[in-house]
Amino acid sequence: MCEDDHSAGHDVGRRALFVTGAAAALTLGGVSFASGADAADGPSGSGDPETRTVRGTLPTGSPDFVYLPVEVPSGVREIRVAYTYEKPPVPAGTAGNALDIGIFDQRGTDLGGKGFRGWSGGARTEFFIRADDATPGYIPGPVRAGTWHIALGPYTVAPQGLPYEVTITLTYGEPGTVVKPVYPPSRAKGRGRAWYRGDCHLHSWYSDGRRTPAEIAALARAAGLDFINTSEHNTHSAHAHWADQAGDDLLIMLGEEVTTRNGHVVALGTDPGTFVDWRYRARDNRFGRYARRIREAGGLVVPAHPHATCVGCNWKFGFGEADAVEVWNGAYGPDDEVSLADWDSMLVASVREGRGGREWIPAMGNSDAHRDPDPVGSPQTVVLADDLTREAIQEGIRAGRSYVAESKAVTLSFAATGPKGQHAGIGGRLRVDRDDPVTVRLEVSGTPRCTVRFVTDQGVLHTSPVLPVSGSGTVEWRTTAQYAAYVRAEVRHETAAGPLPGALAAFTNPVFLGRG
C-alpha cells in the first residue's frame, strides 16, 4: 500500500508499468497539491508551505527506477523532498536495502534527460530546488507547473522488502532570480608541447564526495597536477561551480561519471552543462547512443574501474566504444591487477591479423578520490600534449601518449630506437623491418627499490634488477619486431612474498614495433 498522509490513499494497485526504451520502470499513483492561487489565499494569506507524505514498500525484484508523480501547481517558489527507508538486518552474504533518489521536472522522464533536475543517489536524505539555488547534485531553475517525477532507485532490496517514506513540501511565492552559470575556461597557460599531469576521476559534495571544489583544487595543485576532470555520479550540477578554482596553472575539464547498474564510465571533458543519462543496462543496447552523446559534446568515453567488485561497478558494456580505459583506480589492488591483465589482452588482440595496433585502446589511471584521506592525484595520468587545453589533453589521451604514475615524485621516459636512428615514444610506432635490431630504453626516477618489467604481446620478456634506494635508474633491452609487436613498461614495488608481482609504481602505454 502506498499512502498519502494528507489526501485519499494511493493504492499501489493503481500503478502503471511503462517501458522507457528497453528498460522497465514503475510509476506509482500521483501526489497532488492545491493550486498556487488557493495556497496563497490560505489562513496566513502568505502562501504557507504545503506538505504531502507518501509511504510504501518496494518488493524484491523491483525495477531499477520507480517514479512518483507530483502535480506541481503554478506559483511555486521551491520544491523540497526528504526521504527515509528501513534497513532491516539481513543474513551474511545477502544484500540489504539501498535506495537512491533524484527528480525530473515537468518536461518528463524520457531517456536523454530533458527533464533531469538532479540526482544524489544515496548520498543525501533531502534536497531542494528553486530558481536561484539548489542542493548540490541538483540544478537550480524555475519550479514550473506540471507533473514532476521523484525518481527512486532501489539499488538493492532486502528479502523483507524496502519500506520507504517520501515527504514533498512546496513553498509558494515569487521565484528568485535565475543565476547565469559561469564555467571554467577550456585552456590554461601551459608550457607548449610538454608532459602534463592530471587526475580525471574525482568526486565533490556535488555527488557522494565530501570535499568542496576549492578543497579539491588545492589538493590537485599540491599533488603537482596540471589538469583535472570533474566526474560526479549521474549529474552535471557541479559544472557551474568550478570557474573560481581554475587558473593559469590548473586546467579544469568538466564531465560526469555515468553510473549505470552494469558499470561506470567517465565522460571526460564534455561541453559545459552536458548531461549524460545512465538509466539503462547492457542488455538494453542503449550504451552506443550515450557514448555518441559524450563524443558529440566533445568528450572522451572512458570505462572506469572495469573489474571493481562493488555492486553495479563491474563493466559489462564491452570496449567497442571506449576512447581509453581506466586500468588503475585509486590505491592499487587486485581488481586493478585484473584490469591491467585484461587491457594487455586487448593489446594482444589489436596486433593480430595484421591490424598493427591501429585499433588499440590506451590506458589511464585516476584517483577516484571522494573524501579524506583519499589522495587526489594518486595515481595520475601524465600526458604528452601540444598545450594545456581541453582539446590537446584529450588528443594526447586518445593517442596513448601517456603513462600512469603513483604520484608527482615519479617521472619516466620510455622509447624505442631502430638501427638507423629511428625513434618512437610512448603511444607511437617504430617503423622497422621484422629482423631489425631494436633498443628499448626506460629512464625513471622517484621509484626506490622498484623493479622494471618490459611486457610484450608474448608476455614479460625482461625484468631488471632492483633499482637503487635513490629511486633513479636506466633499463635497456634489445629485441626485434618479429619477437615483440609492442613493448610497454611497468615499474613495480617489491613484493613481500609469493608469486604475485608487487603493486605498480608506474606503467606506460605501449610502443609498437614494425611496419604495421
Short mmCIF file of C-alpha atoms in Angstrom, two decimals:
data_model
loop_
_atom_site.label_atom_id
_atom_site.label_comp_id
_atom_site.label_asym_id
_atom_site.label_seq_id
_atom_site.Cartn_x
_atom_site.Cartn_y
_atom_site.Cartn_z
CA MET A 1 0.00 0.00 0.00
CA CYS A 2 1.28 3.49 -0.93
CA GLU A 3 -0.46 6.08 1.26
CA ASP A 4 -0.67 9.87 1.26
CA ASP A 5 -0.98 11.30 4.74
CA HIS A 6 -2.83 14.40 3.56
CA SER A 7 -5.30 13.07 1.00
CA ALA A 8 -7.06 9.94 -0.10
CA GLY A 9 -4.99 6.78 -0.07
CA HIS A 10 -2.88 5.90 -3.11
CA ASP A 11 -3.10 2.19 -3.81
CA VAL A 12 -0.12 0.57 -5.49
CA GLY A 13 -2.69 -1.46 -7.40
CA ARG A 14 -3.32 1.68 -9.49
CA ARG A 15 0.31 1.95 -10.53
CA ALA A 16 1.24 1.71 -14.21
CA LEU A 17 4.09 -0.22 -15.77
CA PHE A 18 5.71 1.56 -18.67
CA VAL A 19 8.77 1.00 -20.78
CA THR A 20 11.50 3.54 -21.46
CA GLY A 21 13.44 2.09 -24.35
CA ALA A 22 14.06 -1.50 -23.30
CA ALA A 23 14.18 -0.84 -19.56
CA ALA A 24 11.02 -1.28 -17.48
CA ALA A 25 10.18 1.27 -14.81
CA LEU A 26 7.33 1.54 -12.34
CA THR A 27 5.11 4.61 -11.93
CA LEU A 28 3.20 5.00 -8.67
CA GLY A 29 -0.06 6.84 -8.09
CA GLY A 30 0.42 10.61 -8.17
CA VAL A 31 0.56 13.25 -5.43
CA SER A 32 -1.45 16.44 -5.86
CA PHE A 33 -1.46 19.84 -4.17
CA ALA A 34 -3.88 22.76 -4.04
CA SER A 35 -3.49 25.27 -6.83
CA GLY A 36 -0.97 28.02 -6.27
CA ALA A 37 -3.70 30.63 -6.04
CA ASP A 38 -5.60 28.59 -3.44
CA ALA A 39 -2.46 28.13 -1.35
CA ALA A 40 -1.64 31.83 -1.46
CA ASP A 41 -5.12 32.57 -0.08
CA GLY A 42 -4.64 30.18 2.86
CA PRO A 43 -5.02 31.00 6.55
CA SER A 44 -1.87 33.09 6.74
CA GLY A 45 -2.52 34.86 3.44
CA SER A 46 1.14 34.48 2.55
CA GLY A 47 1.37 31.13 0.80
CA ASP A 48 2.20 28.73 3.66
CA PRO A 49 4.19 25.62 2.64
CA GLU A 50 2.17 22.54 1.79
CA THR A 51 3.43 19.06 2.58
CA ARG A 52 2.46 15.59 1.44
CA THR A 53 3.93 12.32 2.69
CA VAL A 54 3.87 9.08 0.74
CA ARG A 55 4.67 5.67 2.20
CA GLY A 56 5.06 2.33 0.51
CA THR A 57 7.12 -0.85 0.27
CA LEU A 58 9.14 -1.98 -2.74
CA PRO A 59 9.43 -5.77 -3.08
CA THR A 60 12.46 -7.75 -4.14
CA GLY A 61 12.71 -7.80 -7.90
CA SER A 62 11.60 -4.16 -8.21
CA PRO A 63 12.62 -2.40 -11.43
CA ASP A 64 15.69 -0.18 -11.45
CA PHE A 65 13.61 3.01 -11.23
CA VAL A 66 10.29 3.79 -9.58
CA TYR A 67 8.72 7.17 -10.40
CA LEU A 68 6.44 9.07 -8.03
CA PRO A 69 4.47 11.73 -9.98
CA VAL A 70 3.93 15.06 -8.23
CA GLU A 71 1.41 17.53 -9.65
CA VAL A 72 3.06 20.92 -9.12
CA PRO A 73 0.68 23.89 -9.41
CA SER A 74 1.64 27.36 -10.59
CA GLY A 75 3.12 29.87 -8.18
CA VAL A 76 5.61 27.51 -6.52
CA ARG A 77 8.86 29.10 -5.42
CA GLU A 78 10.59 25.97 -4.04
CA ILE A 79 10.16 22.22 -4.05
CA ARG A 80 11.75 20.26 -1.22
CA VAL A 81 11.91 16.47 -0.93
CA ALA A 82 13.03 14.30 2.00
CA TYR A 83 13.03 10.54 2.23
CA THR A 84 13.81 7.69 4.58
CA TYR A 85 13.75 3.92 4.24
CA GLU A 86 14.15 0.96 6.55
CA LYS A 87 17.30 -1.14 6.69
CA PRO A 88 16.33 -4.41 8.36
CA PRO A 89 19.08 -6.90 9.28
CA VAL A 90 19.87 -9.48 6.63
CA PRO A 91 21.87 -12.73 6.70
CA ALA A 92 25.57 -12.63 5.87
CA GLY A 93 26.09 -12.56 2.11
CA THR A 94 22.63 -11.12 1.43
CA ALA A 95 22.21 -7.60 0.06
CA GLY A 96 20.43 -5.15 2.34
CA ASN A 97 18.30 -2.17 1.35
CA ALA A 98 19.79 0.74 -0.58
CA LEU A 99 17.56 3.37 -2.18
CA ASP A 100 18.77 6.20 -4.41
CA ILE A 101 16.81 9.37 -5.23
CA GLY A 102 16.60 12.13 -7.83
CA ILE A 103 13.99 14.22 -9.64
CA PHE A 104 12.73 15.16 -13.11
CA ASP A 105 10.66 18.26 -13.83
CA GLN A 106 7.56 18.84 -15.97
CA ARG A 107 9.46 18.01 -19.17
CA GLY A 108 9.26 14.32 -18.29
CA THR A 109 11.40 11.27 -17.58
CA ASP A 110 12.19 10.14 -21.13
CA LEU A 111 15.67 8.78 -21.72
CA GLY A 112 18.03 11.57 -22.70
CA GLY A 113 17.18 13.65 -19.67
CA LYS A 114 15.37 16.76 -20.94
CA GLY A 115 13.52 16.87 -17.64
CA PHE A 116 16.51 15.99 -15.45
CA ARG A 117 16.85 18.28 -12.43
CA GLY A 118 19.20 16.35 -10.20
CA TRP A 119 20.37 13.14 -8.60
CA SER A 120 22.02 12.45 -5.25
CA GLY A 121 21.95 8.67 -5.31
CA GLY A 122 22.18 7.55 -1.70
CA ALA A 123 24.39 10.44 -0.59
CA ARG A 124 21.60 12.71 0.79
CA THR A 125 18.31 12.28 2.59
CA GLU A 126 16.76 15.53 1.35
CA PHE A 127 17.12 18.19 -1.33
CA PHE A 128 15.50 21.39 -2.58
CA ILE A 129 15.25 23.21 -5.90
CA ARG A 130 14.36 26.83 -6.56
CA ALA A 131 15.21 29.35 -9.27
CA ASP A 132 18.30 30.82 -7.62
CA ASP A 133 19.72 27.83 -5.74
CA ALA A 134 19.57 24.07 -5.24
CA THR A 135 21.08 21.34 -3.10
CA PRO A 136 24.43 20.12 -4.51
CA GLY A 137 23.64 17.46 -7.10
CA TYR A 138 20.55 19.36 -8.29
CA ILE A 139 20.01 22.00 -10.97
CA PRO A 140 18.66 25.44 -9.97
CA GLY A 141 15.91 26.93 -12.07
CA PRO A 142 12.21 27.82 -12.03
CA VAL A 143 9.79 25.36 -10.45
CA ARG A 144 7.29 25.32 -13.30
CA ALA A 145 3.78 23.92 -13.12
CA GLY A 146 3.19 20.40 -14.39
CA THR A 147 3.85 16.80 -13.48
CA TRP A 148 7.24 16.34 -11.82
CA HIS A 149 8.59 12.88 -11.02
CA ILE A 150 10.61 11.88 -7.99
CA ALA A 151 12.88 9.06 -9.14
CA LEU A 152 13.52 6.29 -6.63
CA GLY A 153 16.29 3.86 -7.47
CA PRO A 154 16.14 0.62 -5.44
CA TYR A 155 19.78 -0.34 -5.83
CA THR A 156 19.43 -3.46 -3.69
CA VAL A 157 16.36 -4.78 -1.86
CA ALA A 158 16.41 -6.99 1.24
CA PRO A 159 14.31 -10.17 1.32
CA GLN A 160 11.88 -8.37 3.68
CA GLY A 161 11.25 -5.64 1.10
CA LEU A 162 12.11 -1.95 1.17
CA PRO A 163 9.66 0.23 3.16
CA TYR A 164 10.11 3.91 2.29
CA GLU A 165 8.66 7.30 3.13
CA VAL A 166 8.88 10.35 0.84
CA THR A 167 7.87 13.84 2.02
CA ILE A 168 7.29 16.60 -0.55
CA THR A 169 6.98 20.25 0.51
CA LEU A 170 6.01 23.08 -1.84
CA THR A 171 6.62 26.70 -0.86
CA TYR A 172 4.71 29.37 -2.78
CA GLY A 173 5.76 32.87 -3.69
CA GLU A 174 7.71 34.90 -6.18
CA PRO A 175 10.64 32.92 -7.66
CA GLY A 176 14.17 34.09 -7.12
CA THR A 177 16.38 35.33 -9.92
CA VAL A 178 17.90 32.63 -12.09
CA VAL A 179 21.70 32.85 -11.90
CA LYS A 180 23.51 32.51 -15.23
CA PRO A 181 26.12 29.74 -14.90
CA VAL A 182 29.80 30.54 -15.31
CA TYR A 183 32.14 27.75 -16.40
CA PRO A 184 35.92 27.32 -16.21
CA PRO A 185 37.92 28.16 -19.35
CA SER A 186 38.97 25.39 -21.71
CA ARG A 187 42.64 26.36 -21.62
CA ALA A 188 45.30 27.19 -19.07
CA LYS A 189 48.68 28.84 -19.60
CA GLY A 190 50.65 25.67 -20.29
CA ARG A 191 54.24 25.15 -21.42
CA GLY A 192 53.69 24.35 -25.08
CA ARG A 193 54.31 20.73 -26.05
CA ALA A 194 55.14 19.08 -22.75
CA TRP A 195 54.17 16.35 -20.30
CA TYR A 196 51.14 17.36 -18.23
CA ARG A 197 49.88 15.58 -15.13
CA GLY A 198 46.20 15.05 -14.42
CA ASP A 199 43.50 13.24 -12.47
CA CYS A 200 40.26 12.74 -14.41
CA HIS A 201 38.08 10.91 -11.88
CA LEU A 202 37.16 12.97 -8.82
CA HIS A 203 34.08 13.48 -6.64
CA SER A 204 32.99 16.54 -4.67
CA TRP A 205 29.97 17.21 -2.47
CA TYR A 206 28.00 17.65 -5.72
CA SER A 207 27.60 13.85 -5.68
CA ASP A 208 28.84 11.44 -3.00
CA GLY A 209 32.13 13.15 -2.20
CA ARG A 210 32.74 15.19 0.93
CA ARG A 211 35.09 17.84 -0.41
CA THR A 212 34.28 21.22 -1.91
CA PRO A 213 35.63 22.20 -5.34
CA ALA A 214 38.03 24.61 -3.58
CA GLU A 215 39.43 21.80 -1.42
CA ILE A 216 39.87 19.50 -4.42
CA ALA A 217 41.61 22.21 -6.45
CA ALA A 218 44.03 22.90 -3.59
CA LEU A 219 44.81 19.19 -3.28
CA ALA A 220 45.29 18.92 -7.05
CA ARG A 221 47.82 21.72 -7.04
CA ALA A 222 49.63 20.15 -4.08
CA ALA A 223 49.77 16.85 -6.00
CA GLY A 224 51.56 18.56 -8.89
CA LEU A 225 48.62 18.29 -11.27
CA ASP A 226 48.17 20.46 -14.34
CA PHE A 227 44.62 19.36 -15.14
CA ILE A 228 41.62 17.67 -13.55
CA ASN A 229 38.22 16.48 -14.77
CA THR A 230 35.05 16.71 -12.68
CA SER A 231 33.11 13.42 -12.64
CA GLU A 232 30.10 13.49 -10.35
CA HIS A 233 27.79 10.47 -10.34
CA ASN A 234 24.89 10.97 -12.78
CA THR A 235 24.73 14.76 -12.55
CA HIS A 236 26.32 17.79 -14.18
CA SER A 237 25.31 20.07 -11.33
CA ALA A 238 28.93 20.81 -10.39
CA HIS A 239 29.84 22.30 -13.77
CA ALA A 240 28.87 25.83 -12.77
CA HIS A 241 30.85 25.71 -9.51
CA TRP A 242 34.43 25.26 -10.73
CA ALA A 243 35.22 28.51 -12.52
CA ASP A 244 36.69 30.18 -9.43
CA GLN A 245 39.14 27.29 -8.96
CA ALA A 246 40.67 27.34 -12.44
CA GLY A 247 43.82 29.32 -13.15
CA ASP A 248 46.85 29.61 -15.38
CA ASP A 249 48.33 26.64 -13.52
CA LEU A 250 45.28 24.35 -13.46
CA LEU A 251 43.00 23.33 -16.33
CA ILE A 252 39.60 22.14 -15.10
CA MET A 253 37.65 19.97 -17.52
CA LEU A 254 34.01 19.09 -16.99
CA GLY A 255 32.38 15.69 -17.18
CA GLU A 256 30.31 13.07 -15.38
CA GLU A 257 30.67 9.56 -14.04
CA VAL A 258 27.80 7.84 -15.81
CA THR A 259 26.88 5.30 -13.14
CA THR A 260 24.73 2.53 -14.58
CA ARG A 261 23.74 -0.74 -12.93
CA ASN A 262 26.18 -2.53 -15.27
CA GLY A 263 29.29 -0.41 -14.81
CA HIS A 264 30.56 3.15 -14.68
CA VAL A 265 32.03 5.29 -17.46
CA VAL A 266 33.78 8.65 -17.16
CA ALA A 267 32.62 11.27 -19.64
CA LEU A 268 35.91 13.17 -19.86
CA GLY A 269 35.98 16.80 -20.93
CA THR A 270 32.44 17.37 -22.19
CA ASP A 271 30.98 20.75 -23.07
CA PRO A 272 29.73 22.74 -20.06
CA GLY A 273 26.23 21.79 -18.98
CA THR A 274 26.26 18.38 -20.68
CA PHE A 275 24.14 15.70 -19.02
CA VAL A 276 24.54 12.02 -19.97
CA ASP A 277 21.75 9.63 -19.00
CA TRP A 278 22.51 6.46 -17.06
CA ARG A 279 19.16 4.65 -16.89
CA TYR A 280 19.90 1.51 -18.92
CA ARG A 281 21.63 -1.83 -18.66
CA ALA A 282 23.90 -3.66 -21.09
CA ARG A 283 21.04 -5.86 -22.31
CA ASP A 284 19.09 -2.75 -23.40
CA ASN A 285 21.56 -1.96 -26.23
CA ARG A 286 21.48 1.73 -25.37
CA PHE A 287 25.07 2.46 -24.46
CA GLY A 288 26.18 3.27 -28.01
CA ARG A 289 23.66 6.12 -28.11
CA TYR A 290 25.07 7.68 -24.96
CA ALA A 291 28.70 7.09 -25.95
CA ARG A 292 27.88 9.13 -29.06
CA ARG A 293 26.28 11.74 -26.82
CA ILE A 294 29.57 12.06 -24.92
CA ARG A 295 31.57 12.46 -28.13
CA GLU A 296 29.10 14.91 -29.66
CA ALA A 297 29.61 17.02 -26.53
CA GLY A 298 33.37 16.99 -27.11
CA GLY A 299 34.20 14.34 -24.51
CA LEU A 300 36.05 11.05 -24.29
CA VAL A 301 34.44 7.73 -23.32
CA VAL A 302 36.48 6.10 -20.52
CA PRO A 303 35.13 2.96 -18.79
CA ALA A 304 36.07 3.25 -15.12
CA HIS A 305 37.42 0.55 -12.77
CA PRO A 306 36.12 -2.22 -15.09
CA HIS A 307 36.78 -5.05 -12.63
CA ALA A 308 35.77 -3.31 -9.40
CA THR A 309 33.85 -5.56 -7.02
CA CYS A 310 31.25 -3.08 -5.70
CA VAL A 311 27.62 -3.70 -6.66
CA GLY A 312 26.98 -2.46 -10.21
CA CYS A 313 30.62 -1.41 -10.75
CA ASN A 314 31.84 -4.25 -12.98
CA TRP A 315 31.89 -3.11 -16.62
CA LYS A 316 29.54 -5.12 -18.86
CA PHE A 317 29.16 -2.96 -21.98
CA GLY A 318 32.31 -4.08 -23.78
CA PHE A 319 35.04 -1.75 -25.02
CA GLY A 320 33.96 -1.10 -28.59
CA GLU A 321 33.01 2.50 -27.74
CA ALA A 322 35.96 3.26 -25.45
CA ASP A 323 38.47 6.02 -26.22
CA ALA A 324 40.58 4.91 -23.25
CA VAL A 325 40.11 2.63 -20.24
CA GLU A 326 40.79 3.37 -16.58
CA VAL A 327 43.09 0.48 -15.69
CA TRP A 328 44.31 1.86 -12.36
CA ASN A 329 41.75 3.33 -9.94
CA GLY A 330 42.84 4.66 -6.54
CA ALA A 331 45.07 2.58 -4.29
CA TYR A 332 46.45 -0.27 -6.40
CA GLY A 333 44.74 -3.57 -5.62
CA PRO A 334 43.75 -6.96 -7.03
CA ASP A 335 40.95 -5.54 -9.21
CA ASP A 336 43.47 -3.18 -10.83
CA GLU A 337 45.78 -6.11 -11.49
CA VAL A 338 42.91 -7.88 -13.27
CA SER A 339 42.11 -4.72 -15.25
CA LEU A 340 45.76 -4.41 -16.29
CA ALA A 341 45.84 -8.03 -17.49
CA ASP A 342 42.54 -7.59 -19.33
CA TRP A 343 43.83 -4.45 -21.05
CA ASP A 344 47.02 -6.25 -22.04
CA SER A 345 44.90 -8.97 -23.63
CA MET A 346 43.13 -6.27 -25.65
CA LEU A 347 46.54 -5.01 -26.82
CA VAL A 348 47.43 -8.52 -27.95
CA ALA A 349 44.17 -8.75 -29.88
CA SER A 350 44.84 -5.39 -31.52
CA VAL A 351 48.06 -6.60 -33.17
CA ARG A 352 46.60 -9.82 -34.58
CA GLU A 353 45.82 -10.37 -38.25
CA GLY A 354 48.00 -7.51 -39.39
CA ARG A 355 45.92 -4.79 -37.75
CA GLY A 356 49.14 -3.35 -36.41
CA GLY A 357 47.79 -1.67 -33.30
CA ARG A 358 45.54 0.75 -35.18
CA GLU A 359 42.54 -0.25 -33.05
CA TRP A 360 44.21 -0.36 -29.66
CA ILE A 361 42.70 1.32 -26.60
CA PRO A 362 45.02 3.41 -24.41
CA ALA A 363 45.05 3.02 -20.63
CA MET A 364 44.93 5.66 -17.93
CA GLY A 365 44.79 5.91 -14.15
CA ASN A 366 42.86 8.17 -11.76
CA SER A 367 42.35 8.55 -8.04
CA ASP A 368 38.53 8.38 -7.80
CA ALA A 369 39.03 10.40 -4.62
CA HIS A 370 35.87 11.10 -2.58
CA ARG A 371 36.88 12.27 0.89
CA ASP A 372 39.71 12.36 3.41
CA PRO A 373 42.03 10.52 3.46
CA ASP A 374 41.65 9.70 -0.29
CA PRO A 375 44.67 11.28 -2.02
CA VAL A 376 43.99 13.37 -5.10
CA GLY A 377 46.43 12.59 -7.91
CA SER A 378 47.25 9.05 -6.82
CA PRO A 379 47.51 7.72 -9.38
CA GLN A 380 47.82 10.38 -12.05
CA THR A 381 47.97 10.19 -15.83
CA VAL A 382 50.92 12.02 -17.40
CA VAL A 383 50.10 13.12 -20.95
CA LEU A 384 52.30 14.45 -23.75
CA ALA A 385 50.16 17.25 -25.21
CA ASP A 386 50.76 20.20 -27.50
CA ASP A 387 49.37 22.62 -24.91
CA LEU A 388 47.37 22.76 -21.71
CA THR A 389 43.93 22.90 -23.34
CA ARG A 390 40.97 20.57 -23.21
CA GLU A 391 41.39 19.53 -26.84
CA ALA A 392 45.16 18.99 -26.61
CA ILE A 393 44.93 16.90 -23.42
CA GLN A 394 42.14 14.81 -24.90
CA GLU A 395 44.12 14.26 -28.09
CA GLY A 396 47.13 13.07 -26.08
CA ILE A 397 44.97 10.66 -24.06
CA ARG A 398 43.22 9.33 -27.17
CA ALA A 399 46.56 8.80 -28.91
CA GLY A 400 48.02 6.95 -25.91
CA ARG A 401 50.88 9.39 -25.43
CA SER A 402 50.76 8.89 -21.69
CA TYR A 403 51.92 6.96 -18.69
CA VAL A 404 50.43 6.46 -15.23
CA ALA A 405 52.36 7.27 -12.04
CA GLU A 406 51.51 6.80 -8.38
CA SER A 407 52.48 10.40 -7.56
CA LYS A 408 54.25 13.52 -8.76
CA ALA A 409 57.52 12.02 -7.45
CA VAL A 410 57.59 9.52 -10.33
CA THR A 411 58.96 10.68 -13.68
CA LEU A 412 59.92 8.50 -16.61
CA SER A 413 60.79 8.46 -20.28
CA PHE A 414 60.29 5.41 -22.48
CA ALA A 415 61.20 4.96 -26.12
CA ALA A 416 62.40 2.53 -28.78
CA THR A 417 65.11 3.19 -31.35
CA GLY A 418 65.99 1.38 -34.57
CA PRO A 419 69.30 0.65 -36.34
CA LYS A 420 69.15 3.83 -38.46
CA GLY A 421 68.32 6.17 -35.61
CA GLN A 422 64.56 5.81 -35.95
CA HIS A 423 62.78 6.74 -32.75
CA ALA A 424 59.30 6.22 -31.27
CA GLY A 425 57.97 7.24 -27.89
CA ILE A 426 55.00 6.15 -25.78
CA GLY A 427 51.94 5.56 -27.94
CA GLY A 428 53.98 5.68 -31.14
CA ARG A 429 55.18 3.18 -33.72
CA LEU A 430 58.80 2.39 -34.56
CA ARG A 431 58.71 1.53 -38.26
CA VAL A 432 61.41 -1.08 -38.72
CA ASP A 433 61.68 -4.39 -40.57
CA ARG A 434 60.87 -7.56 -38.67
CA ASP A 435 64.53 -8.55 -38.12
CA ASP A 436 65.95 -5.09 -37.46
CA PRO A 437 67.52 -4.73 -34.01
CA VAL A 438 65.52 -2.51 -31.68
CA THR A 439 66.69 -0.97 -28.39
CA VAL A 440 64.06 -0.22 -25.77
CA ARG A 441 65.09 2.23 -23.06
CA LEU A 442 63.39 3.38 -19.85
CA GLU A 443 64.69 6.16 -17.64
CA VAL A 444 62.88 6.53 -14.35
CA SER A 445 63.16 8.45 -11.09
CA GLY A 446 61.19 8.52 -7.86
CA THR A 447 60.84 4.74 -7.56
CA PRO A 448 63.27 3.45 -4.89
CA ARG A 449 63.71 -0.32 -4.61
CA CYS A 450 61.38 -0.94 -7.54
CA THR A 451 61.75 -3.39 -10.43
CA VAL A 452 61.22 -2.62 -14.11
CA ARG A 453 59.43 -5.11 -16.36
CA PHE A 454 59.12 -4.92 -20.14
CA VAL A 455 55.86 -6.51 -21.27
CA THR A 456 55.12 -7.51 -24.87
CA ASP A 457 52.44 -9.40 -26.76
CA GLN A 458 54.41 -12.52 -25.76
CA GLY A 459 54.33 -11.65 -22.05
CA VAL A 460 57.01 -10.35 -19.68
CA LEU A 461 60.28 -10.70 -21.60
CA HIS A 462 62.65 -8.67 -19.45
CA THR A 463 62.87 -7.91 -15.73
CA SER A 464 65.50 -5.57 -14.33
CA PRO A 465 67.46 -5.83 -11.10
CA VAL A 466 66.02 -3.84 -8.19
CA LEU A 467 66.54 -0.10 -8.62
CA PRO A 468 68.75 1.67 -6.06
CA VAL A 469 67.41 3.46 -2.99
CA SER A 470 67.86 6.75 -4.84
CA GLY A 471 64.91 5.67 -6.99
CA SER A 472 66.59 6.55 -10.28
CA GLY A 473 67.77 4.20 -12.95
CA THR A 474 68.02 3.33 -16.64
CA VAL A 475 66.98 -0.01 -18.10
CA GLU A 476 67.67 -1.15 -21.67
CA TRP A 477 66.58 -4.21 -23.60
CA ARG A 478 67.20 -5.34 -27.15
CA THR A 479 64.62 -7.08 -29.29
CA THR A 480 63.10 -7.16 -32.80
CA ALA A 481 59.66 -6.51 -34.24
CA GLN A 482 59.40 -10.21 -35.03
CA TYR A 483 59.91 -11.06 -31.36
CA ALA A 484 57.73 -8.27 -29.89
CA ALA A 485 54.86 -6.49 -31.68
CA TYR A 486 54.76 -3.94 -28.87
CA VAL A 487 56.64 -3.18 -25.67
CA ARG A 488 55.30 -1.43 -22.61
CA ALA A 489 56.98 -0.77 -19.27
CA GLU A 490 55.88 -1.50 -15.72
CA VAL A 491 57.63 -0.20 -12.61
CA ARG A 492 56.66 -2.27 -9.60
CA HIS A 493 57.29 -2.12 -5.88
CA GLU A 494 58.91 -5.02 -4.10
CA THR A 495 56.56 -7.81 -3.12
CA ALA A 496 56.59 -9.24 0.38
CA ALA A 497 56.42 -12.89 -0.67
CA GLY A 498 54.77 -15.26 -3.11
CA PRO A 499 54.45 -15.41 -6.89
CA LEU A 500 52.35 -12.27 -7.39
CA PRO A 501 54.13 -9.11 -8.59
CA GLY A 502 54.34 -6.04 -6.40
CA ALA A 503 51.98 -3.11 -6.72
CA LEU A 504 52.55 -0.70 -9.57
CA ALA A 505 54.51 2.49 -9.09
CA ALA A 506 54.05 3.40 -12.76
CA PHE A 507 53.27 1.91 -16.15
CA THR A 508 53.32 3.15 -19.73
CA ASN A 509 51.17 2.78 -22.76
CA PRO A 510 52.96 0.69 -25.41
CA VAL A 511 55.39 1.47 -28.18
CA PHE A 512 54.52 -0.58 -31.26
CA LEU A 513 57.25 -2.17 -33.36
CA GLY A 514 57.17 -2.97 -37.07
CA ARG A 515 55.74 -1.57 -40.26
CA GLY A 516 52.15 -2.07 -39.15
#
